[in-house]
mmCIF file of C-alpha atoms in Angstrom:
data_model
loop_
_atom_site.group_PDB
_atom_site.id
_atom_site.type_symbol
_atom_site.label_atom_id
_atom_site.label_comp_id
_atom_site.label_asym_id
_atom_site.label_seq_id
_atom_site.Cartn_x
_atom_site.Cartn_y
_atom_site.Cartn_z
ATOM 1 C CA MET A 1 85.227 176.240 140.779
ATOM 2 C CA LYS A 2 86.859 178.323 143.898
ATOM 3 C CA GLU A 3 84.557 175.907 145.965
ATOM 4 C CA LEU A 4 84.805 172.935 143.999
ATOM 5 C CA GLU A 5 88.214 173.236 144.523
ATOM 6 C CA LYS A 6 88.424 174.079 148.377
ATOM 7 C CA TYR A 7 86.690 170.689 148.681
ATOM 8 C CA ARG A 8 89.102 169.038 147.340
ATOM 9 C CA GLN A 9 91.661 170.477 149.180
ATOM 10 C CA GLU A 10 89.811 168.656 152.055
ATOM 11 C CA ILE A 11 89.159 165.874 150.236
ATOM 12 C CA ASP A 12 93.232 165.120 149.709
ATOM 13 C CA ARG A 13 93.858 166.125 152.964
ATOM 14 C CA LEU A 14 91.307 163.618 154.979
ATOM 15 C CA ASP A 15 93.184 161.122 152.502
ATOM 16 C CA GLY A 16 96.002 161.582 153.808
ATOM 17 C CA GLU A 17 95.174 161.423 157.741
ATOM 18 C CA ILE A 18 93.633 157.776 156.792
ATOM 19 C CA LEU A 19 96.876 156.729 154.554
ATOM 20 C CA LYS A 20 98.657 157.489 158.175
ATOM 21 C CA LEU A 21 96.008 155.798 160.240
ATOM 22 C CA LEU A 22 95.814 152.818 158.366
ATOM 23 C CA ASN A 23 100.068 152.054 157.610
ATOM 24 C CA GLU A 24 99.740 152.969 161.669
ATOM 25 C CA ARG A 25 96.698 150.139 162.232
ATOM 26 C CA ALA A 26 98.689 147.685 160.038
ATOM 27 C CA LYS A 27 101.997 148.634 162.004
ATOM 28 C CA GLN A 28 100.078 147.149 165.548
ATOM 29 C CA ALA A 29 98.536 144.172 163.028
ATOM 30 C CA ILE A 30 102.216 142.431 162.885
ATOM 31 C CA GLU A 31 103.001 142.873 166.503
ATOM 32 C CA VAL A 32 99.604 141.167 166.875
ATOM 33 C CA GLY A 33 100.495 138.151 164.324
ATOM 34 C CA GLU A 34 104.509 139.047 166.241
ATOM 35 C CA ILE A 35 102.370 137.277 169.641
ATOM 36 C CA LYS A 36 99.846 134.885 167.791
ATOM 37 C CA LYS A 37 103.215 133.200 166.035
ATOM 38 C CA LYS A 38 104.826 132.622 169.419
ATOM 39 C CA ALA A 39 102.092 131.845 171.311
ATOM 40 C CA GLY A 40 101.628 129.441 168.546
ATOM 41 C CA LYS A 41 97.571 130.243 167.829
ATOM 42 C CA PRO A 42 96.264 131.009 163.891
ATOM 43 C CA LEU A 43 96.320 134.039 162.435
ATOM 44 C CA TYR A 44 92.827 133.644 161.059
ATOM 45 C CA VAL A 45 90.311 134.644 163.704
ATOM 46 C CA PRO A 46 86.907 135.015 162.918
ATOM 47 C CA SER A 47 85.555 135.653 166.379
ATOM 48 C CA ARG A 48 87.901 138.634 166.315
ATOM 49 C CA GLU A 49 86.702 139.914 162.843
ATOM 50 C CA ARG A 50 83.099 139.524 163.755
ATOM 51 C CA LYS A 51 83.417 142.596 167.144
ATOM 52 C CA VAL A 52 85.526 144.421 164.971
ATOM 53 C CA TYR A 53 82.414 144.819 162.243
ATOM 54 C CA GLU A 54 79.614 144.532 164.896
ATOM 55 C CA ARG A 55 81.888 147.217 166.985
ATOM 56 C CA LEU A 56 81.934 149.473 163.508
ATOM 57 C CA LYS A 57 78.329 149.071 162.722
ATOM 58 C CA GLU A 58 77.124 150.668 166.510
ATOM 59 C CA MET A 59 79.885 153.429 165.883
ATOM 60 C CA ASN A 60 78.634 154.314 162.004
ATOM 61 C CA THR A 61 76.379 157.578 161.877
ATOM 62 C CA GLY A 62 76.791 157.212 158.266
ATOM 63 C CA PRO A 63 76.583 158.168 155.632
ATOM 64 C CA LEU A 64 78.432 155.629 154.782
ATOM 65 C CA PRO A 65 75.966 152.259 155.058
ATOM 66 C CA ASN A 66 76.938 149.571 157.935
ATOM 67 C CA GLU A 67 77.536 147.334 154.519
ATOM 68 C CA ALA A 68 80.163 150.113 152.334
ATOM 69 C CA ILE A 69 82.471 150.086 155.912
ATOM 70 C CA ARG A 70 82.324 146.466 156.430
ATOM 71 C CA ARG A 71 83.569 146.165 152.770
ATOM 72 C CA VAL A 72 86.455 148.492 152.874
ATOM 73 C CA TYR A 73 87.100 147.487 156.514
ATOM 74 C CA ARG A 74 87.613 143.906 154.865
ATOM 75 C CA GLU A 75 90.433 144.824 152.276
ATOM 76 C CA VAL A 76 91.899 146.546 155.670
ATOM 77 C CA ILE A 77 91.750 143.660 157.831
ATOM 78 C CA SER A 78 93.099 140.968 154.657
ATOM 79 C CA ALA A 79 95.943 143.785 153.613
ATOM 80 C CA SER A 80 97.060 143.765 157.378
ATOM 81 C CA LEU A 81 96.714 139.717 157.448
ATOM 82 C CA SER A 82 99.012 139.436 154.590
ATOM 83 C CA LEU A 83 101.299 141.574 156.078
ATOM 84 C CA GLU A 84 101.591 138.754 159.095
ATOM 85 C CA GLU A 85 101.060 135.800 156.568
ATOM 86 C CA VAL A 86 99.729 135.846 153.634
ATOM 87 C CA GLN A 87 96.718 132.683 153.894
ATOM 88 C CA LYS A 88 96.244 130.438 151.277
ATOM 89 C CA VAL A 89 92.146 129.764 150.616
ATOM 90 C CA GLY A 90 91.428 126.852 148.294
ATOM 91 C CA TYR A 91 87.566 127.226 146.721
ATOM 92 C CA LEU A 92 85.737 125.272 144.420
ATOM 93 C CA GLY A 93 86.971 126.285 141.510
ATOM 94 C CA PRO A 94 87.383 127.655 138.383
ATOM 95 C CA GLU A 95 87.609 132.038 138.911
ATOM 96 C CA GLY A 96 84.845 133.054 138.891
ATOM 97 C CA THR A 97 82.561 130.909 140.013
ATOM 98 C CA PHE A 98 80.310 131.513 142.884
ATOM 99 C CA THR A 99 82.652 129.668 145.920
ATOM 100 C CA ASN A 100 85.019 132.567 144.200
ATOM 101 C CA LEU A 101 83.055 135.419 145.149
ATOM 102 C CA ALA A 102 82.176 133.936 148.959
ATOM 103 C CA ALA A 103 86.030 133.337 149.057
ATOM 104 C CA ILE A 104 86.796 136.902 148.304
ATOM 105 C CA LYS A 105 83.455 138.101 150.705
ATOM 106 C CA ASN A 106 85.738 136.154 153.500
ATOM 107 C CA PHE A 107 88.787 136.478 153.591
ATOM 108 C CA GLY A 108 89.748 139.423 151.283
ATOM 109 C CA LEU A 109 91.233 140.246 147.760
ATOM 110 C CA SER A 110 94.862 140.153 149.959
ATOM 111 C CA ALA A 111 94.917 136.229 150.909
ATOM 112 C CA GLU A 112 95.739 133.890 148.042
ATOM 113 C CA LEU A 113 93.152 132.163 146.618
ATOM 114 C CA VAL A 114 93.491 129.750 145.043
ATOM 115 C CA PRO A 115 91.121 127.585 142.577
ATOM 116 C CA VAL A 116 90.647 124.092 143.058
ATOM 117 C CA ARG A 117 88.952 121.744 141.166
ATOM 118 C CA SER A 118 86.669 119.145 143.333
ATOM 119 C CA ILE A 119 85.181 119.868 146.642
ATOM 120 C CA PRO A 120 87.471 116.288 147.463
ATOM 121 C CA GLU A 121 90.376 117.783 146.311
ATOM 122 C CA VAL A 122 90.055 121.418 148.642
ATOM 123 C CA PHE A 123 89.685 118.914 151.452
ATOM 124 C CA ASP A 124 93.139 116.897 150.957
ATOM 125 C CA SER A 125 94.188 120.225 150.473
ATOM 126 C CA VAL A 126 94.041 121.704 153.618
ATOM 127 C CA GLU A 127 94.274 118.313 155.140
ATOM 128 C CA ARG A 128 98.104 117.886 153.672
ATOM 129 C CA GLY A 129 98.868 122.002 154.688
ATOM 130 C CA ARG A 130 99.066 123.172 151.369
ATOM 131 C CA LEU A 131 96.525 125.193 151.335
ATOM 132 C CA ASP A 132 95.925 126.767 155.173
ATOM 133 C CA TYR A 133 91.750 127.164 154.312
ATOM 134 C CA GLY A 134 89.603 125.766 151.190
ATOM 135 C CA ILE A 135 85.642 127.047 151.130
ATOM 136 C CA ILE A 136 82.819 124.615 149.400
ATOM 137 C CA PRO A 137 79.638 125.292 149.179
ATOM 138 C CA ILE A 138 77.462 123.270 151.316
ATOM 139 C CA GLU A 139 73.673 123.999 150.140
ATOM 140 C CA ASN A 140 71.388 126.638 147.893
ATOM 141 C CA SER A 141 68.050 127.947 149.639
ATOM 142 C CA LEU A 142 66.993 126.725 146.651
ATOM 143 C CA GLU A 143 68.354 123.483 145.099
ATOM 144 C CA GLY A 144 68.764 122.165 148.656
ATOM 145 C CA VAL A 145 72.261 120.549 150.053
ATOM 146 C CA VAL A 146 75.531 119.523 148.321
ATOM 147 C CA ASN A 147 75.578 116.268 149.004
ATOM 148 C CA HIS A 148 79.312 115.209 147.946
ATOM 149 C CA THR A 149 80.380 118.245 150.928
ATOM 150 C CA LEU A 150 77.766 116.243 153.221
ATOM 151 C CA ASP A 151 79.353 113.071 152.961
ATOM 152 C CA MET A 152 83.343 114.314 153.165
ATOM 153 C CA PHE A 153 82.698 114.926 156.702
ATOM 154 C CA VAL A 154 82.564 111.925 158.142
ATOM 155 C CA ASP A 155 86.169 110.873 157.494
ATOM 156 C CA SER A 156 87.793 114.668 157.265
ATOM 157 C CA SER A 157 89.635 115.667 160.724
ATOM 158 C CA LEU A 158 88.992 119.071 159.324
ATOM 159 C CA ARG A 159 86.430 121.203 161.478
ATOM 160 C CA ILE A 160 84.451 124.242 160.075
ATOM 161 C CA CYS A 161 85.205 127.591 160.987
ATOM 162 C CA GLY A 162 82.940 129.760 159.280
ATOM 163 C CA GLU A 163 79.897 130.472 157.105
ATOM 164 C CA VAL A 164 79.674 132.225 154.639
ATOM 165 C CA PHE A 165 75.980 133.462 152.829
ATOM 166 C CA ILE A 166 76.108 134.218 149.252
ATOM 167 C CA GLU A 167 73.172 135.810 147.458
ATOM 168 C CA VAL A 168 72.973 133.960 143.902
ATOM 169 C CA SER A 169 72.053 136.620 140.768
ATOM 170 C CA HIS A 170 72.631 135.022 137.547
ATOM 171 C CA HIS A 171 72.863 136.488 134.768
ATOM 172 C CA LEU A 172 73.151 136.003 130.462
ATOM 173 C CA MET A 173 75.309 137.053 128.621
ATOM 174 C CA SER A 174 77.236 136.075 125.815
ATOM 175 C CA GLN A 175 80.292 138.221 123.364
ATOM 176 C CA SER A 176 78.037 140.123 121.513
ATOM 177 C CA GLY A 177 75.541 141.221 124.109
ATOM 178 C CA LYS A 178 72.342 140.447 121.840
ATOM 179 C CA ILE A 179 70.062 138.001 122.135
ATOM 180 C CA LYS A 180 69.284 137.686 118.564
ATOM 181 C CA ASP A 181 73.155 136.203 117.917
ATOM 182 C CA ILE A 182 72.210 133.366 120.697
ATOM 183 C CA LYS A 183 71.948 129.790 119.139
ATOM 184 C CA LYS A 184 73.629 127.555 122.697
ATOM 185 C CA ILE A 185 73.400 128.032 126.270
ATOM 186 C CA TYR A 186 75.735 126.671 128.188
ATOM 187 C CA SER A 187 75.648 126.883 132.752
ATOM 188 C CA HIS A 188 75.379 124.882 135.668
ATOM 189 C CA SER A 189 73.147 122.267 135.765
ATOM 190 C CA HIS A 190 71.984 124.714 139.769
ATOM 191 C CA ALA A 191 71.712 128.015 137.706
ATOM 192 C CA ILE A 192 69.981 126.419 134.486
ATOM 193 C CA ALA A 193 67.213 124.652 136.932
ATOM 194 C CA GLN A 194 66.750 128.074 139.492
ATOM 195 C CA CYS A 195 66.737 129.998 135.626
ATOM 196 C CA ARG A 196 64.561 127.750 134.171
ATOM 197 C CA LYS A 197 61.174 129.907 134.319
ATOM 198 C CA TRP A 198 62.728 132.992 132.599
ATOM 199 C CA LEU A 199 64.644 130.556 129.911
ATOM 200 C CA GLY A 200 61.430 128.854 129.033
ATOM 201 C CA GLU A 201 59.577 132.053 128.498
ATOM 202 C CA ASN A 202 61.850 134.550 126.851
ATOM 203 C CA LEU A 203 64.602 131.616 125.412
ATOM 204 C CA ASN A 204 61.802 128.018 124.669
ATOM 205 C CA ASP A 205 63.846 127.544 121.424
ATOM 206 C CA ILE A 206 67.296 127.570 122.551
ATOM 207 C CA PRO A 207 69.388 124.138 123.428
ATOM 208 C CA VAL A 208 70.528 124.342 126.651
ATOM 209 C CA TYR A 209 73.909 122.793 127.993
ATOM 210 C CA GLU A 210 74.785 121.618 131.564
ATOM 211 C CA VAL A 211 78.632 122.247 131.635
ATOM 212 C CA ASN A 212 80.778 121.911 136.167
ATOM 213 C CA SER A 213 80.377 125.276 136.500
ATOM 214 C CA THR A 214 79.145 128.881 135.809
ATOM 215 C CA ALA A 215 82.533 130.243 135.007
ATOM 216 C CA LYS A 216 83.615 127.416 132.906
ATOM 217 C CA ALA A 217 80.160 128.648 130.777
ATOM 218 C CA ALA A 218 81.511 132.197 130.746
ATOM 219 C CA GLU A 219 84.664 131.070 129.175
ATOM 220 C CA MET A 220 82.628 128.660 126.221
ATOM 221 C CA ALA A 221 80.988 131.866 125.570
ATOM 222 C CA ALA A 222 84.381 133.915 125.266
ATOM 223 C CA ASN A 223 85.290 131.805 122.602
ATOM 224 C CA ASP A 224 81.644 131.500 120.947
ATOM 225 C CA PRO A 225 79.905 133.519 119.162
ATOM 226 C CA GLU A 226 76.755 132.268 119.238
ATOM 227 C CA CYS A 227 77.214 131.048 122.909
ATOM 228 C CA ALA A 228 75.915 132.838 125.896
ATOM 229 C CA ALA A 229 75.862 131.842 129.680
ATOM 230 C CA ILE A 230 74.334 132.435 132.371
ATOM 231 C CA ALA A 231 76.896 133.252 134.851
ATOM 232 C CA SER A 232 78.066 135.638 137.906
ATOM 233 C CA GLU A 233 78.600 139.372 137.038
ATOM 234 C CA MET A 234 82.056 138.484 138.398
ATOM 235 C CA ALA A 235 82.505 135.950 135.399
ATOM 236 C CA GLU A 236 81.437 138.275 132.789
ATOM 237 C CA MET A 237 84.183 140.714 133.358
ATOM 238 C CA LEU A 238 86.686 138.140 133.925
ATOM 239 C CA TYR A 239 86.113 136.463 130.421
ATOM 240 C CA ASN A 240 84.997 140.132 128.695
ATOM 241 C CA LEU A 241 81.584 139.702 127.979
ATOM 242 C CA ARG A 242 78.478 141.811 127.556
ATOM 243 C CA ILE A 243 75.125 141.440 129.388
ATOM 244 C CA VAL A 244 72.492 140.039 127.828
ATOM 245 C CA GLU A 245 69.844 140.352 130.714
ATOM 246 C CA ARG A 246 70.228 141.256 133.860
ATOM 247 C CA SER A 247 68.605 138.852 136.998
ATOM 248 C CA ILE A 248 67.512 135.810 135.385
ATOM 249 C CA GLU A 249 66.739 134.073 138.218
ATOM 250 C CA ASP A 250 62.917 132.848 138.901
ATOM 251 C CA SER A 251 63.451 133.589 142.607
ATOM 252 C CA SER A 252 65.082 137.048 144.566
ATOM 253 C CA ASN A 253 65.421 135.055 147.358
ATOM 254 C CA ASN A 254 68.233 133.133 146.465
ATOM 255 C CA PHE A 255 71.446 132.457 148.325
ATOM 256 C CA THR A 256 74.169 129.763 148.669
ATOM 257 C CA ARG A 257 75.407 128.821 151.706
ATOM 258 C CA PHE A 258 79.542 128.470 152.047
ATOM 259 C CA LEU A 259 81.676 126.678 154.647
ATOM 260 C CA ILE A 260 85.388 127.687 155.248
ATOM 261 C CA ILE A 261 87.176 124.336 157.207
ATOM 262 C CA GLY A 262 90.642 123.953 158.193
ATOM 263 C CA ASP A 263 92.482 122.746 161.359
ATOM 264 C CA PHE A 264 91.427 124.897 164.209
ATOM 265 C CA ASP A 265 88.106 125.465 166.767
ATOM 266 C CA PRO A 266 87.173 129.493 166.097
ATOM 267 C CA GLN A 267 86.315 131.085 169.992
ATOM 268 C CA ALA A 268 82.747 131.432 170.704
ATOM 269 C CA THR A 269 81.770 134.784 169.676
ATOM 270 C CA GLY A 270 77.862 134.611 171.638
ATOM 271 C CA ASN A 271 76.449 133.698 168.229
ATOM 272 C CA ASP A 272 77.300 130.656 166.981
ATOM 273 C CA LYS A 273 76.082 127.450 165.579
ATOM 274 C CA THR A 274 77.112 124.021 165.751
ATOM 275 C CA SER A 275 77.048 121.131 163.394
ATOM 276 C CA ILE A 276 77.151 117.402 164.184
ATOM 277 C CA VAL A 277 77.184 114.250 162.341
ATOM 278 C CA PHE A 278 75.588 111.417 163.769
ATOM 279 C CA SER A 279 74.753 107.733 163.855
ATOM 280 C CA VAL A 280 71.700 105.782 165.825
ATOM 281 C CA ALA A 281 70.380 102.483 166.299
ATOM 282 C CA HIS A 282 67.625 100.866 163.480
ATOM 283 C CA GLN A 283 64.855 100.737 165.782
ATOM 284 C CA PRO A 284 61.401 102.849 166.933
ATOM 285 C CA GLY A 285 62.085 106.293 169.124
ATOM 286 C CA ALA A 286 65.372 105.784 168.051
ATOM 287 C CA LEU A 287 66.263 109.200 166.088
ATOM 288 C CA TYR A 288 63.640 110.403 168.428
ATOM 289 C CA THR A 289 65.446 109.564 171.828
ATOM 290 C CA ALA A 290 68.331 111.682 170.019
ATOM 291 C CA LEU A 291 66.710 115.022 168.905
ATOM 292 C CA HIS A 292 64.785 115.670 172.206
ATOM 293 C CA GLU A 293 67.751 115.958 173.669
ATOM 294 C CA PHE A 294 67.844 119.235 171.741
ATOM 295 C CA ALA A 295 63.688 120.750 172.478
ATOM 296 C CA GLU A 296 64.556 119.796 176.319
ATOM 297 C CA HIS A 297 67.285 122.219 176.645
ATOM 298 C CA ASN A 298 65.614 125.209 174.533
ATOM 299 C CA ILE A 299 68.213 124.485 171.698
ATOM 300 C CA SER A 300 66.819 125.455 168.051
ATOM 301 C CA MET A 301 67.930 123.555 165.629
ATOM 302 C CA THR A 302 68.232 124.898 162.112
ATOM 303 C CA LYS A 303 68.763 122.008 159.649
ATOM 304 C CA ILE A 304 69.536 118.407 159.642
ATOM 305 C CA GLU A 305 69.500 116.283 156.324
ATOM 306 C CA SER A 306 69.965 112.004 156.270
ATOM 307 C CA ARG A 307 72.745 110.755 154.276
ATOM 308 C CA PRO A 308 73.343 107.436 153.357
ATOM 309 C CA SER A 309 76.091 106.001 155.997
ATOM 310 C CA ARG A 310 77.963 104.573 152.955
ATOM 311 C CA LYS A 311 79.636 101.811 155.238
ATOM 312 C CA LYS A 312 76.494 99.380 155.891
ATOM 313 C CA ALA A 313 73.336 99.261 153.584
ATOM 314 C CA TRP A 314 70.233 100.608 154.033
ATOM 315 C CA GLU A 315 71.590 102.949 157.471
ATOM 316 C CA TYR A 316 72.077 106.305 157.562
ATOM 317 C CA VAL A 317 74.429 109.353 159.046
ATOM 318 C CA PHE A 318 72.300 112.740 160.204
ATOM 319 C CA TYR A 319 73.635 116.378 159.807
ATOM 320 C CA VAL A 320 72.665 118.475 162.150
ATOM 321 C CA ASP A 321 72.909 122.396 162.971
ATOM 322 C CA ILE A 322 72.256 123.644 166.139
ATOM 323 C CA ASP A 323 72.648 127.212 167.900
ATOM 324 C CA GLY A 324 75.026 128.132 170.098
ATOM 325 C CA HIS A 325 78.773 127.254 170.881
ATOM 326 C CA LYS A 326 80.169 123.262 171.618
ATOM 327 C CA ASP A 327 81.939 125.146 174.406
ATOM 328 C CA GLU A 328 79.525 127.247 176.210
ATOM 329 C CA GLU A 329 76.183 125.320 178.300
ATOM 330 C CA PRO A 330 73.693 124.483 177.069
ATOM 331 C CA VAL A 331 75.271 122.787 174.034
ATOM 332 C CA LYS A 332 78.209 121.687 176.198
ATOM 333 C CA GLY A 333 76.520 119.807 178.542
ATOM 334 C CA VAL A 334 73.699 118.919 175.772
ATOM 335 C CA LEU A 335 76.212 117.277 173.235
ATOM 336 C CA ALA A 336 78.101 115.284 176.372
ATOM 337 C CA ASN A 337 74.515 113.356 177.162
ATOM 338 C CA PHE A 338 74.223 113.113 173.715
ATOM 339 C CA ASN A 339 76.486 110.204 172.789
ATOM 340 C CA THR A 340 74.685 107.707 175.081
ATOM 341 C CA ASN A 341 71.242 107.812 172.515
ATOM 342 C CA VAL A 342 73.402 107.673 169.519
ATOM 343 C CA GLN A 343 75.177 105.391 168.761
ATOM 344 C CA TYR A 344 78.426 107.498 167.006
ATOM 345 C CA MET A 345 78.689 111.047 167.165
ATOM 346 C CA LYS A 346 81.589 113.820 165.397
ATOM 347 C CA VAL A 347 81.534 117.808 166.444
ATOM 348 C CA LEU A 348 82.109 119.159 162.734
ATOM 349 C CA GLY A 349 83.168 122.431 163.629
ATOM 350 C CA SER A 350 81.785 125.758 166.407
ATOM 351 C CA TYR A 351 81.993 128.123 164.413
ATOM 352 C CA PRO A 352 80.156 132.185 164.495
ATOM 353 C CA LYS A 353 76.804 132.805 162.073
ATOM 354 C CA GLY A 354 77.478 134.087 159.256
ATOM 355 C CA GLU A 355 75.435 137.847 158.133
ATOM 356 C CA LYS A 356 72.855 136.570 154.855
#
């Protein structure tokens, strides 16, 4: 017991040193914030945060894993930023959704996280200055793109400031946590689709109903002992439910990508992505001619999606993600020439690549 007490005393001493250093760091962050305010620069700088994480990763010798260090510093940076100015971040709600988790992962718990009812409302609130940033789903590795999000970018003045990846794990939950009590199941259509195999093999005779979010499903389960929800672990805690079965998704490689939207252009980090939207003339080879520019300059195109233009029947706009930053070569030069091969083009943003 004497040996145990010795270690505890040393931990207490180290906690005191850590606390002192954290407050010293916060004071420096406040000074940085004042300089940025006077210069009219944004307080949230994802390129700087990326450098902090990368430097800590290089310095880390363990035993704490890199992901644990990142989570700790996510909250340290979030708390420091809130001392400069609390960032208002809107996300597609309600509370307990995977979009909520993405907002926490990127901005931390010290930001003011505001649930918003719809994707258009997220855009509108940021455009009007009611929110500093918004975070919205753009695609799932299994279910594909969120078309509504793509359509909003055509007319919006906002830019993409970053991206966040969340590994999706769906849990079946209810009041009792017992499978025998389940008479009906609720969840979002995407979650239901991603768990279809497990549901068919284990609860084939139980009706499954779609609602507008996994968090809404958890709320319904909290109010009905015969109801179960397919939702996130965060929803389980928020609504005081019990897990019936964990990780019932059909594929373990299930990620959702979220975009951060705002009114500024992030600086280059050396590991960036640029998103553009464009349209081409309705003639043979027009799309090939436009996209050939990327191949010719060895620029990797990581995504392409087409959507109806909504301005003229049978005309389409194309959404493309490419590697690199719009202010650095070779992307800068290619985008300058790109306008000559297309009818319309808009850069949606250049931003640091998200980490899975």
